[in-house]
Coordinates of C-alpha atoms in Angstrom, one line a residue:
Chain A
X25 CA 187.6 -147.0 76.5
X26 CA 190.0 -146.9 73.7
X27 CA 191.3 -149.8 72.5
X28 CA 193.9 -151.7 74.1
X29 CA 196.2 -153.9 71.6
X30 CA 200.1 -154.5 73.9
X31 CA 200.2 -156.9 69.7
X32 CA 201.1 -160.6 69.2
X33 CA 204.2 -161.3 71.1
X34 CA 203.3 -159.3 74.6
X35 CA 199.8 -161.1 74.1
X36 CA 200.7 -164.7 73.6
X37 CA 203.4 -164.3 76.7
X38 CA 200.7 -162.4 78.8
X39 CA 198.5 -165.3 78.5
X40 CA 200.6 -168.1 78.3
X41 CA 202.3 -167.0 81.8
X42 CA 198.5 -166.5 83.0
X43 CA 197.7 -170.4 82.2
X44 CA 201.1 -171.7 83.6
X45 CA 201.1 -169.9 87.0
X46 CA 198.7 -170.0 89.3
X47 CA 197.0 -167.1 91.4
X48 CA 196.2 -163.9 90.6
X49 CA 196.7 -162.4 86.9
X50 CA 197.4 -158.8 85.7
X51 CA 195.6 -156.7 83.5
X52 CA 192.9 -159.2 82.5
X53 CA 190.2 -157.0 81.9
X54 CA 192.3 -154.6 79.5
X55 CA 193.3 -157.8 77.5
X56 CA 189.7 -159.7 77.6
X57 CA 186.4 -158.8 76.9
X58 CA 183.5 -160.3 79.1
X59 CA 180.5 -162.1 77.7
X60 CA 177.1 -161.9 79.0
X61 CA 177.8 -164.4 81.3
X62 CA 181.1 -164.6 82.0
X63 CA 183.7 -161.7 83.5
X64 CA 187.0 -161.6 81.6
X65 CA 189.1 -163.5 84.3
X66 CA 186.3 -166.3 84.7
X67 CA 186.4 -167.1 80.7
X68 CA 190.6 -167.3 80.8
X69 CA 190.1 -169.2 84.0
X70 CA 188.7 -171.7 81.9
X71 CA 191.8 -172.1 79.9
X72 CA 193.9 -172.1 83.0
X73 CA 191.5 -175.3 84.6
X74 CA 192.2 -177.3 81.7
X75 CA 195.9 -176.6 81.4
X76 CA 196.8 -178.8 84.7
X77 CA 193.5 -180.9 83.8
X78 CA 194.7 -182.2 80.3
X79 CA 198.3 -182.7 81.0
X80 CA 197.5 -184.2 84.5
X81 CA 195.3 -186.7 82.7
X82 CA 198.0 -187.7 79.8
X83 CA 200.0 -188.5 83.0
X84 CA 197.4 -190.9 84.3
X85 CA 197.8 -192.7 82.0
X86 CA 201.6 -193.2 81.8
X87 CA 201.7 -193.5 85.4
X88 CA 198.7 -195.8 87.2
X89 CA 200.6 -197.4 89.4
X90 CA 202.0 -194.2 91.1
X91 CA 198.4 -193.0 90.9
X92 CA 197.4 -195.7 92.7
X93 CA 199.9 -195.7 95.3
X94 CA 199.7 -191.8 96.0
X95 CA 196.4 -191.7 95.7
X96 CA 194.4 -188.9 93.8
X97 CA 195.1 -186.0 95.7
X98 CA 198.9 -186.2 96.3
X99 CA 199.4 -187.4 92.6
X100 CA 197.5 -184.4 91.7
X101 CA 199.5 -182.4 93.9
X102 CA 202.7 -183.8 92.5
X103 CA 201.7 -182.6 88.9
X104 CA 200.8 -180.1 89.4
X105 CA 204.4 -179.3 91.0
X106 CA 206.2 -181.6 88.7
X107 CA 204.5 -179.2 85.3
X108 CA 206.0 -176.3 87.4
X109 CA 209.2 -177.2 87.2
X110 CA 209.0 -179.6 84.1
X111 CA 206.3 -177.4 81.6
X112 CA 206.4 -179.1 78.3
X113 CA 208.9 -178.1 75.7
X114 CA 207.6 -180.5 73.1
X115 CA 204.7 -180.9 70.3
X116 CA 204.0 -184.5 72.0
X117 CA 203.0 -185.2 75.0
X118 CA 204.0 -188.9 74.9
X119 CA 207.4 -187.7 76.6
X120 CA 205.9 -185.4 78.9
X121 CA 206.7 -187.9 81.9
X122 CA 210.3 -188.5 81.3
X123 CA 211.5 -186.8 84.3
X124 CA 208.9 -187.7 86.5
X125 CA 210.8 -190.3 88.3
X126 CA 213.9 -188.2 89.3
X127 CA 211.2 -185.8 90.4
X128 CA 209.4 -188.3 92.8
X129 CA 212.7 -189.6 94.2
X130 CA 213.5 -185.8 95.4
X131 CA 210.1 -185.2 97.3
X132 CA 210.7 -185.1 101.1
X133 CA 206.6 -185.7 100.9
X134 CA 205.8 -189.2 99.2
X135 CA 205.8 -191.4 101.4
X136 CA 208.7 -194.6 100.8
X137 CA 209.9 -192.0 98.0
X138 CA 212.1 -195.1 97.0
X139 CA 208.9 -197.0 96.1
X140 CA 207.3 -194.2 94.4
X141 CA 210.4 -193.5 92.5
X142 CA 211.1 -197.3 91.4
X143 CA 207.4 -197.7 90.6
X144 CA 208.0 -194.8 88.0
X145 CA 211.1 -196.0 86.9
X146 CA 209.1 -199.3 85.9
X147 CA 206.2 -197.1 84.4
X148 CA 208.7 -194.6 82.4
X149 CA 210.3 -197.7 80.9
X150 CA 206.9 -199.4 79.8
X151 CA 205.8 -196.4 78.1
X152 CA 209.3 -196.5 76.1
X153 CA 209.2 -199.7 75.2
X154 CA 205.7 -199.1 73.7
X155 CA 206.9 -196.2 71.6
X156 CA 210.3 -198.1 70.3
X157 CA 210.7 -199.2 66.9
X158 CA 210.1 -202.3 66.0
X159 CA 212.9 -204.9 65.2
X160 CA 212.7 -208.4 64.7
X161 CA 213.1 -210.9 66.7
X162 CA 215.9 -213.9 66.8
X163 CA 214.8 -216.7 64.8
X164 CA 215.1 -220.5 65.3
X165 CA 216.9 -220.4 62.4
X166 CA 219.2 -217.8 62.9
X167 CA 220.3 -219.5 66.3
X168 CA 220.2 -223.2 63.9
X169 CA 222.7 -221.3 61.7
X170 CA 225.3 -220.7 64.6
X171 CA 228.1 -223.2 65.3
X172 CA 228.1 -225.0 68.2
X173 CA 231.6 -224.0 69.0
X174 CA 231.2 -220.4 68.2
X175 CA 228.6 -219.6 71.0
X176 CA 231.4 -218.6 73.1
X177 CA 232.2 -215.7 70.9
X178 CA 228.9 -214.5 68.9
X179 CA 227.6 -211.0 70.2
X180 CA 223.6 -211.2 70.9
X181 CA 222.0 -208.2 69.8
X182 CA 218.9 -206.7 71.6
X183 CA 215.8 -205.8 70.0
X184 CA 214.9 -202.0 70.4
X185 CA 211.9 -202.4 72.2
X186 CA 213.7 -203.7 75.5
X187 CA 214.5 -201.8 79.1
X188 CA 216.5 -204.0 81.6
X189 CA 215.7 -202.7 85.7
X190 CA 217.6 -203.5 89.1
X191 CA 214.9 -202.6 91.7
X192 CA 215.1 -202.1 95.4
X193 CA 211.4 -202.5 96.1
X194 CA 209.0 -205.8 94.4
X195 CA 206.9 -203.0 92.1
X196 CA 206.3 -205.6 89.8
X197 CA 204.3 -207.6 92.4
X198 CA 202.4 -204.4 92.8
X199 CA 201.5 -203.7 89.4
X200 CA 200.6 -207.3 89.0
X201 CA 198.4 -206.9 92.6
X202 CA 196.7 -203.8 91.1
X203 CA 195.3 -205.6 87.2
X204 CA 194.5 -208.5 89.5
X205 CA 192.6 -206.2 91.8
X206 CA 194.2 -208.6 94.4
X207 CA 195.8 -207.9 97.9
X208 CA 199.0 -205.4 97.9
X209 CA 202.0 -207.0 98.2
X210 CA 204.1 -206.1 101.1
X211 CA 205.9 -202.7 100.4
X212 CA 209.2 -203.8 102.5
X213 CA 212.9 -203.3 100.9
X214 CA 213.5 -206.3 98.5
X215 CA 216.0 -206.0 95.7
X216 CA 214.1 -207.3 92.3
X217 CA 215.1 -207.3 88.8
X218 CA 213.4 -207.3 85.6
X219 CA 213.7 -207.3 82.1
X220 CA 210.5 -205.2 80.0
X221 CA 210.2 -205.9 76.1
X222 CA 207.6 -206.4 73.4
X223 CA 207.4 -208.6 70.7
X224 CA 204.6 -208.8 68.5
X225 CA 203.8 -205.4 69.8
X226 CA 202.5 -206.8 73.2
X227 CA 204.4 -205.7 76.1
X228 CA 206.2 -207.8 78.7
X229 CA 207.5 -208.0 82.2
X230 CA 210.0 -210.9 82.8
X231 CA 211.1 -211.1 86.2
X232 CA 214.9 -212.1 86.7
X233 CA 217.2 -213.7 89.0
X234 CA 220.1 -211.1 90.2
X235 CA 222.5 -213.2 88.1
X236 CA 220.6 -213.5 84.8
X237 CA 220.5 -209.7 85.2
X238 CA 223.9 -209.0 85.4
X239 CA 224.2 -211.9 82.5
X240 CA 221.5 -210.5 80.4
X241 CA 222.9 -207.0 81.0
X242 CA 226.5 -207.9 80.1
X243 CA 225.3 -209.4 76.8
X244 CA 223.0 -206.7 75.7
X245 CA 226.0 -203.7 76.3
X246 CA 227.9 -206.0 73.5
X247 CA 230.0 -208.6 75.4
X248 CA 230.1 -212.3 74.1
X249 CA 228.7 -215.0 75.8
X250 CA 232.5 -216.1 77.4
X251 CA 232.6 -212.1 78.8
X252 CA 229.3 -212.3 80.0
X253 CA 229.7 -215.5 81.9
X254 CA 233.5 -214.5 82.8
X255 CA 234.1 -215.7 87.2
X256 CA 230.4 -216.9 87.3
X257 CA 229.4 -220.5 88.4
X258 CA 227.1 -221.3 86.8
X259 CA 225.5 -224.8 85.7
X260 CA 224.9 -225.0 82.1
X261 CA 221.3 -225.7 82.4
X262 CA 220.6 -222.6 84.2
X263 CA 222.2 -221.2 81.5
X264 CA 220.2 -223.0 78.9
X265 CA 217.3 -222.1 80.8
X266 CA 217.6 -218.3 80.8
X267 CA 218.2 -218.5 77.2
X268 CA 215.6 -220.3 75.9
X269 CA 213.1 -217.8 78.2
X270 CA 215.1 -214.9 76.2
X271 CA 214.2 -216.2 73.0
X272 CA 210.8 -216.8 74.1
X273 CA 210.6 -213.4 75.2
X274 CA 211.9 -211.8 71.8
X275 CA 214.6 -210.1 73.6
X276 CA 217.0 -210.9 70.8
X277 CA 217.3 -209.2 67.6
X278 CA 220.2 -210.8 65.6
X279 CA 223.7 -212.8 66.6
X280 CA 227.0 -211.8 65.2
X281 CA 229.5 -214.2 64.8
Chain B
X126 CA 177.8 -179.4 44.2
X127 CA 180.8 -177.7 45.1
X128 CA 184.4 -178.2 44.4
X129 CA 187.2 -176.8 46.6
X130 CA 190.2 -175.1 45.5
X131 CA 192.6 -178.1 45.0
X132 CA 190.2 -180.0 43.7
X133 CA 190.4 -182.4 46.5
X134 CA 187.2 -185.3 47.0
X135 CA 184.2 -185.6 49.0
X136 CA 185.8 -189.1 50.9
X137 CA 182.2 -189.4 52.6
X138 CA 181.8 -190.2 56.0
X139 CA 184.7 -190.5 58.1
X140 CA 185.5 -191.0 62.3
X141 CA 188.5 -190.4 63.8
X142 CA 191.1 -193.0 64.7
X143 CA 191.3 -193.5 68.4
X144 CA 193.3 -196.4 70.7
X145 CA 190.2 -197.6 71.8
X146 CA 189.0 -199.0 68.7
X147 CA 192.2 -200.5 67.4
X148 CA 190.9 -203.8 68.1
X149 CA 187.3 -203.3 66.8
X150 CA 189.4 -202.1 63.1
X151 CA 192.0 -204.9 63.2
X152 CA 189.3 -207.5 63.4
X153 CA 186.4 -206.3 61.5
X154 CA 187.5 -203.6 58.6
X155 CA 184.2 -201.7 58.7
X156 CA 183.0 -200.0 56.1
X157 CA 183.7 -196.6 56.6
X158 CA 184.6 -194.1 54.6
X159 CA 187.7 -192.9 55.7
X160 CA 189.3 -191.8 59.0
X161 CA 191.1 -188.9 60.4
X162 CA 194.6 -189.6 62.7
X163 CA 195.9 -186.8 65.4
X164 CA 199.2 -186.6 63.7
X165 CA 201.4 -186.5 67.0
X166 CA 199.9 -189.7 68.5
X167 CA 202.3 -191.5 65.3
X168 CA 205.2 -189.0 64.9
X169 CA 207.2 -190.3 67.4
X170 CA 206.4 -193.8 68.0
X171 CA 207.5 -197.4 66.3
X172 CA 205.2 -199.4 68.1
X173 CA 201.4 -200.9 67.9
X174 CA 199.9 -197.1 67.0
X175 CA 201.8 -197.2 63.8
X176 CA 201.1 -201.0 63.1
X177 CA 197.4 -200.2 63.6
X178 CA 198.4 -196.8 61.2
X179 CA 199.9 -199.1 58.4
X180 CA 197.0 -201.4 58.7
X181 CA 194.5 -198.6 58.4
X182 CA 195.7 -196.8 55.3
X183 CA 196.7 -199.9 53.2
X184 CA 193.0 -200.0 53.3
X185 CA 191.4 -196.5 54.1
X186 CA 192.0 -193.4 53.0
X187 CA 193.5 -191.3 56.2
X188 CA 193.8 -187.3 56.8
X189 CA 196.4 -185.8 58.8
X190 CA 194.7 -183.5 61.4
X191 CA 197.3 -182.2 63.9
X192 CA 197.2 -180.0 67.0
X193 CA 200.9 -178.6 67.4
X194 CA 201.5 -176.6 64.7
X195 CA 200.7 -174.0 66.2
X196 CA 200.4 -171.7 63.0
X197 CA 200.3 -168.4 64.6
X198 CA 203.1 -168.6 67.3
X199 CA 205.6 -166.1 67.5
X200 CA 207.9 -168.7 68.1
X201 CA 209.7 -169.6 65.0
X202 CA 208.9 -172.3 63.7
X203 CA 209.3 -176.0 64.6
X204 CA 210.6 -177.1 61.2
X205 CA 212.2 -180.9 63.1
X206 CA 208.2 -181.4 63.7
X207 CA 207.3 -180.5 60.0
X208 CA 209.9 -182.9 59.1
X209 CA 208.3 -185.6 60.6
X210 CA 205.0 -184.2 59.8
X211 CA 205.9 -184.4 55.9
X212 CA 207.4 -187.7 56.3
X213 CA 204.3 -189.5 58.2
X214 CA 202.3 -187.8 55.2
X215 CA 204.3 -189.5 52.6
X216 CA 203.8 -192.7 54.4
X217 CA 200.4 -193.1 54.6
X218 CA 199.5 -191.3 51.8
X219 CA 197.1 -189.1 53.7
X220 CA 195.1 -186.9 51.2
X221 CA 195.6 -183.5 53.5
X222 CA 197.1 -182.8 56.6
X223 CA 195.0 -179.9 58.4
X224 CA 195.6 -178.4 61.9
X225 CA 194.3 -175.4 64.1
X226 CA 194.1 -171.4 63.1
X227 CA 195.6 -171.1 66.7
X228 CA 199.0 -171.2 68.6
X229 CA 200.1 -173.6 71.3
X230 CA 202.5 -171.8 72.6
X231 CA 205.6 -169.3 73.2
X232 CA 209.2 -168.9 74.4
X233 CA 209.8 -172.2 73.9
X234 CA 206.8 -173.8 75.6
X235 CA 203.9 -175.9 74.9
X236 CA 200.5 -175.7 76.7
X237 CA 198.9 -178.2 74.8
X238 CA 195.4 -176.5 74.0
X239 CA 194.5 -174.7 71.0
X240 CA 194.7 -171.2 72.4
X241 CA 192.6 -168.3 70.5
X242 CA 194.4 -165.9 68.5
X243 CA 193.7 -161.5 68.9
X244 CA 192.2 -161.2 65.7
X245 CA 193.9 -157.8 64.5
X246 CA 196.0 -157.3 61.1
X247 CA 199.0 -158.0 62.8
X248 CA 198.6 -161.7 63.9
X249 CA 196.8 -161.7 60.2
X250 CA 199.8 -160.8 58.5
X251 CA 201.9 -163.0 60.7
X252 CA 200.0 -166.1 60.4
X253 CA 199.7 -165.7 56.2
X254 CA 203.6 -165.5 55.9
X255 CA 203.8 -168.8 58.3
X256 CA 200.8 -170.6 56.3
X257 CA 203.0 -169.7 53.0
X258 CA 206.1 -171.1 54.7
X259 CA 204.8 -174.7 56.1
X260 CA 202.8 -175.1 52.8
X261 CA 205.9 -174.4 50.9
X262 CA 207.7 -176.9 53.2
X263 CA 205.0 -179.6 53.3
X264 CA 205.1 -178.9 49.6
X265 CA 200.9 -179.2 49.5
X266 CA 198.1 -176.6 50.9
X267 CA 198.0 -176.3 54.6
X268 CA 194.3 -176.6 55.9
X269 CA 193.4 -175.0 58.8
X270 CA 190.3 -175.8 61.1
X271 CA 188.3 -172.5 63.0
X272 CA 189.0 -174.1 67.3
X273 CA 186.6 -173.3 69.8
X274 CA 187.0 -170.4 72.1
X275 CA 186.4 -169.2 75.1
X276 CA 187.8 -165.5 74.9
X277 CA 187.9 -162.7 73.0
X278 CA 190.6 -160.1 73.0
X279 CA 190.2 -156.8 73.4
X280 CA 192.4 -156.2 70.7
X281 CA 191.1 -157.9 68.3
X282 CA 189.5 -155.8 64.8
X283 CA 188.1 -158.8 63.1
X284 CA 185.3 -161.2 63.1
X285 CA 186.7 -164.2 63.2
X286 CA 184.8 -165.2 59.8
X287 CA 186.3 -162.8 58.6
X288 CA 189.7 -163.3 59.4
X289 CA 189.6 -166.9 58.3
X290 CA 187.9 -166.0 54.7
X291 CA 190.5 -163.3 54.4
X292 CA 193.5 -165.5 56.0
X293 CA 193.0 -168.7 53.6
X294 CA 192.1 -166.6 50.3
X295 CA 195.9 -164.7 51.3
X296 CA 197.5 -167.5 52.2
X297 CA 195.9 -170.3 50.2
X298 CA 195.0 -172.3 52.7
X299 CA 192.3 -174.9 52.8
X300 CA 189.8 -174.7 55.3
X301 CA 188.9 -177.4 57.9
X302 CA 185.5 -175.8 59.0
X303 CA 183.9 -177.3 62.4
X304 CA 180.5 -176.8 62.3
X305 CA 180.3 -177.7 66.5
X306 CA 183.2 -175.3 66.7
X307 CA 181.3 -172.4 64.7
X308 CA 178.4 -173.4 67.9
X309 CA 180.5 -174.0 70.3
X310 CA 182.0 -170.0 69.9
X311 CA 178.8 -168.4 68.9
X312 CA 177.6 -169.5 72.2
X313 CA 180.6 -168.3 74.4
X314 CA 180.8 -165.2 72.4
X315 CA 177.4 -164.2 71.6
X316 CA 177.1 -164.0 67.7
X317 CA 175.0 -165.7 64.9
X318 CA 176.1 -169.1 63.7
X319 CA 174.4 -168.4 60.5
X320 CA 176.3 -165.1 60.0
X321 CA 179.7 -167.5 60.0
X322 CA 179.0 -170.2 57.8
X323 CA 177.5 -167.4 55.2
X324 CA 181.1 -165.9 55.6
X325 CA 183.4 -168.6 54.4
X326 CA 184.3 -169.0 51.3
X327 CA 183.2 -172.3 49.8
X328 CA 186.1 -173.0 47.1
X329 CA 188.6 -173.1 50.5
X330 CA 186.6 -175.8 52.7
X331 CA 188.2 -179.0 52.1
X332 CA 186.5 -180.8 55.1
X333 CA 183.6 -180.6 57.7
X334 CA 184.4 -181.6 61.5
X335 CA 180.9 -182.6 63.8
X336 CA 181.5 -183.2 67.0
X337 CA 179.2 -182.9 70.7
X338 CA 180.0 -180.7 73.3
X339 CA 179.6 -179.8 76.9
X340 CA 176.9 -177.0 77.5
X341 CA 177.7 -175.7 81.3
X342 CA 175.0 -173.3 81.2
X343 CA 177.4 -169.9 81.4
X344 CA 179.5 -171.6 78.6
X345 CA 179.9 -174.1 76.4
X346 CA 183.5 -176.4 76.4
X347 CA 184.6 -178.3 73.3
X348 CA 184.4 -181.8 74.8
X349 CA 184.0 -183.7 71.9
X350 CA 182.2 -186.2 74.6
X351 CA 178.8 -186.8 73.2
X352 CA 176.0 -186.4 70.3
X353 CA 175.7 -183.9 67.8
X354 CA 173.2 -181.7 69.2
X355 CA 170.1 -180.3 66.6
X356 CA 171.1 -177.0 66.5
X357 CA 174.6 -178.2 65.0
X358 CA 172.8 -180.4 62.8
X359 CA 170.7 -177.7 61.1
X360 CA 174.3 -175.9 60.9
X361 CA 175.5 -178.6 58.7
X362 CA 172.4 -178.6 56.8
X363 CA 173.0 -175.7 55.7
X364 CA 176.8 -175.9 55.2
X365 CA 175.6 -178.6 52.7
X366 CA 173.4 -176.0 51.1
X367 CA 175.7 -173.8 50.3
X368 CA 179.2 -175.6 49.9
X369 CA 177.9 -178.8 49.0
X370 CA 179.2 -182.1 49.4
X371 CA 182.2 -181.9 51.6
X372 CA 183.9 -185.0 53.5
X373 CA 182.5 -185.0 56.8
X374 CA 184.2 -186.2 60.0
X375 CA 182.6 -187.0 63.4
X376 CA 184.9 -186.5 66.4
X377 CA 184.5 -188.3 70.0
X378 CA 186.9 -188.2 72.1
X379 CA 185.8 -188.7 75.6
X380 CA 183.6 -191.0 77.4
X381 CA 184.0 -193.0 73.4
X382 CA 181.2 -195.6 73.2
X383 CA 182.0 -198.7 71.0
X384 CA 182.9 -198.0 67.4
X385 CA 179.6 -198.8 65.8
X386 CA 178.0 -196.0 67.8
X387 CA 180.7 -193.6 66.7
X388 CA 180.2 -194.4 62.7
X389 CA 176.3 -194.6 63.5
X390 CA 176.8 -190.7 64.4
X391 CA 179.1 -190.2 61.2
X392 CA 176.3 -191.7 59.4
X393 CA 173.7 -189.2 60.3
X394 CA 175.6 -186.7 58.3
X395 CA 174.6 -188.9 55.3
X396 CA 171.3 -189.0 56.2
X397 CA 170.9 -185.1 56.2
X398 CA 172.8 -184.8 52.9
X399 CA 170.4 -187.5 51.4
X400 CA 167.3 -185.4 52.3
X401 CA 168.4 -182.1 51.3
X402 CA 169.7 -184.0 48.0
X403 CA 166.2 -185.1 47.8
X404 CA 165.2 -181.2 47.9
X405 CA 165.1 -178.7 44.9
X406 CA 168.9 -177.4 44.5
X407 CA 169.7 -173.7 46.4
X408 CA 172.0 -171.9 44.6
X409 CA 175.7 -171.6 46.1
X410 CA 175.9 -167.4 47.0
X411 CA 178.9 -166.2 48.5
X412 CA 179.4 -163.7 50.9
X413 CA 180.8 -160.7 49.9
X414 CA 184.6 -160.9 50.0
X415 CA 186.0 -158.8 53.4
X416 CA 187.9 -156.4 52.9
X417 CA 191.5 -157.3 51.5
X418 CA 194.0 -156.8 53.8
X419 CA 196.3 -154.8 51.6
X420 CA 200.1 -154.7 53.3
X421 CA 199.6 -158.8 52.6

């Protein structure tokens, strides 16, 4: 049999498209040779099997949680739909998740979808916050070296390495229940907030109150304390309070006056 | 003993740098030789990968090894990722940055394996003019390492000795040879290991990858999950032999036991070049030179 050479280009797209869809493939035994022990189809099958299995697995670890919650076979079918629609258009697959929470929230299948897609929400931001550069956090100093009477105007600027979430559903809980190996929370509607950051390049979840959210949130988009705080009652203690958790937390990165 | 083309060292006895022993490192510096990074685990991140990355080669010397190049794409190429490539190079000082003699992927995608090329003239030619351009780029010698395969095209003319020899003597490239690799494809494609290693051209090797596998009877997969089996080891053996001192890295990647079991496998690489050291000398012979391809 003469032979057969379709050259590079036709090649590489013949057996890329044979890796990325699944089911039957043309024209495999033109293009492959077999070895003694394996037909041409059953040695390319082997690329194909590790194509879903490799990326399926970088996903695992981005996403426990939702593993856990789906369960193995639904989260394996999942991505296997999700790399359909979503193949990888990038020489990392640190990113290769990104859209994976959108996706969730659109499946008619996964059961409480608004779960599932808050508890990737949390999971997508955690594995940013772990890949942000690092900045420094706010000093004791730098907040010494403010004027009593110019806290009402100073802008507090965020580190990089921080993601802020309004939640309709206590993931949190959940991930906490699941690295506890403790009892699931209940899965019931419950509107939670949190604020995930790192310092010292350990990662943290701070729970919040709806109103340190929307306080914490205000400050961090560049409004000054007075803006922030603008038609809230709120005792200055509580205030205090939030503040000095923020610090602790490293949320900060500088103040401008 | 041997020297490769650029003159670049023998660093010894080196393991790769994986998550699971960041800890282990931070608190203990042990005394190994060096240690190899996959490039695209630091590219992209500022967080505790590139601390542990800082920490490492303020006191190691690190190699670049990377899997997305993917030097013989016809897509163009990725010259954002070489940018960052160059720059993470310069940062850490590695001594070489190697990847695969394979692509990743086309029209804009990436599959994420290290898939085999046809080996004909055309994807010869095409591959030398891309070595030529990232080298130029990277402004140092690309090195490429032979992957694993599990096919073999119809197309394909060449050995694939052959077409590495001839691809880094055209391009002047380096040579990252993986003696599990060389097993791992004489297996699946039913040719002499021997015949391989006789076929590269010693002044081009710049490093030696070790590594065990997965043997599933019809085939053998690159799992990197295990020992070095014997028959690799005699490989080596006589890689050393003929090339000489070469730095030698041992790759695990799944299933990884604790650190000290990873460098004790490094470490047997030591203990076979001490022996054959021990041994009257065997002079280095080349293989003949394959034919030059000529429209290079």
């Amino acid at each position: 049999m003469p032979r057969f050479d379709p050259g590079l280009l036709r090649t590489q797209r013949w057996m890329q498209d044979a890796i990325l869809t699944p089911g039957p493939v043309a024209g495999v035994p033109r293009m492959i040779l077999p070895s003694k022990t394996l037909e041409p189809l059953e040695r390319l099958d082997i690329y194909r099997n590790m194509y879903v299995a490799r990326l399926q697995e970088a996903l695992e670890v981005d996403y426990p949680a939702l593993l856990e919650y789906l369960g193995g076979d639904m989260f394996s079918d999942l991505i296997a739909l999700y790399l359909k629609h979503n193949p990888s258009r990038s020489y990392t697959l640190n990113r290769l998740g990104d859209r994976l929470p959108d996706f969730v929230r659109r499946l008619e299948n996964v059961p409480r979808p608004g779960f599932a897609h808050d508890i990737a929400r949390m999971e997508l931001a955690m594995t940013e916050v772990v890949d942000e550069e690092e900045t420094p956090a706010l000093t004791p100093d730098a907040i010494a070296a403010v004027p009593a009477n110019a806290w009402t105007t100073v802008r507090l600027r965020p580190v990089k390495a921080l993601r802020l979430l309004a939640l309709r559903y206590p993931v949190n809980d959940y991930l906490n229940a699941i690295w506890a190996s403790e009892p699931m929370p209940r899965l019931a509607r419950k509107n939670t907030w949190l604020a995930i950051s790192r310092r010292n390049y350990t990662l943290a979840r701070t729970p919040l109150t709806g109103p340190a959210f929307h306080v914490l949130s205000a400050l961090i988009e560049g409004r000054t304390l007075a803006e922030a705080l603008a038609g809230r009652r709120l005792k200055q203690d509580q205030l205090f309070a939030w503040f000095r958790d923020w610090v602790a937390a490293g949320i900060f990165h500088r103040v401008e006056l | 003993m041997s020297e490769n083309r650029w003159g670049y060292p023998d660093l010894g006895f080196g393991v790769g740098l994986r998550t699971v022993h960041y800890q282990h490192i931070l608190a203990n510096k042990p005394a190994v030789d060096w240690f190899e990074i996959l490039s695209e685990n630091y590219l992209d991140t500022g967080g505790r990968p590139l601390y542990v990355l800082d920490f490492v080669a303020e006191r190691y010397p690190v190699v670049l090894h990377g899997v997305s190049l993917s030097v013989g794409s016809t897509d163009p190429i990725d010259f954002e990722y070489l940018r960052k490539l160059k720059a993470l190079s310069r940062r850490i000082n590695a001594r070489w940055v190697s990847d695969h003699l394979c692509w990743t992927g086309v029209s804009g995608l990436n599959v994420h394996d290290l898939l085999p090329m046809p080996y004909t003239d055309e994807s010869l030619r095409h591959t030398i003019q891309r070595i030529r351009t990232i080298a130029d780029y990277l402004e140092r010698p690309l090195v490429l390492e032979n992957p694993s395969t599990y096919v073999e095209f119809a197309a394909s003319t060449w050995t694939e000795w052959d077409f590495l020899a001839t691809l880094a003597r055209e391009a002047d490239c380096g040579i990252l040879l993986d003696v599990n690799n060389i097993y791992v494809s004489s297996y699946n494609h039913g040719f002499d290991p021997d015949v391989y290693v006789d076929a590269i051209p010693a002044e081009r090797v710049t490093q030696l990858h070790l590594a065990g596998h997965t043997n599933k009877g019809t085939h053998i997969l690159d799992t990197h999950s295990d020992y070095v089996i014997d028959r690799v080891w005699e490989l080596y053996r006589r890689v050393f032999q003929r090339m000489g001192g070469i730095a030698t890295l041992l790759e695990w990647d799944e299933s990884i036991p604790a650190f000290e079991v990873v460098h004790g496998e490094a470490l047997k690489a030591k203990q076979h070049r001490e022996q054959l050291e021990a041994q009257p000398p065997v002079p280095l012979v080349d293989a003949p030179a394959p034919e030059v391809y000529a429209a290079v």
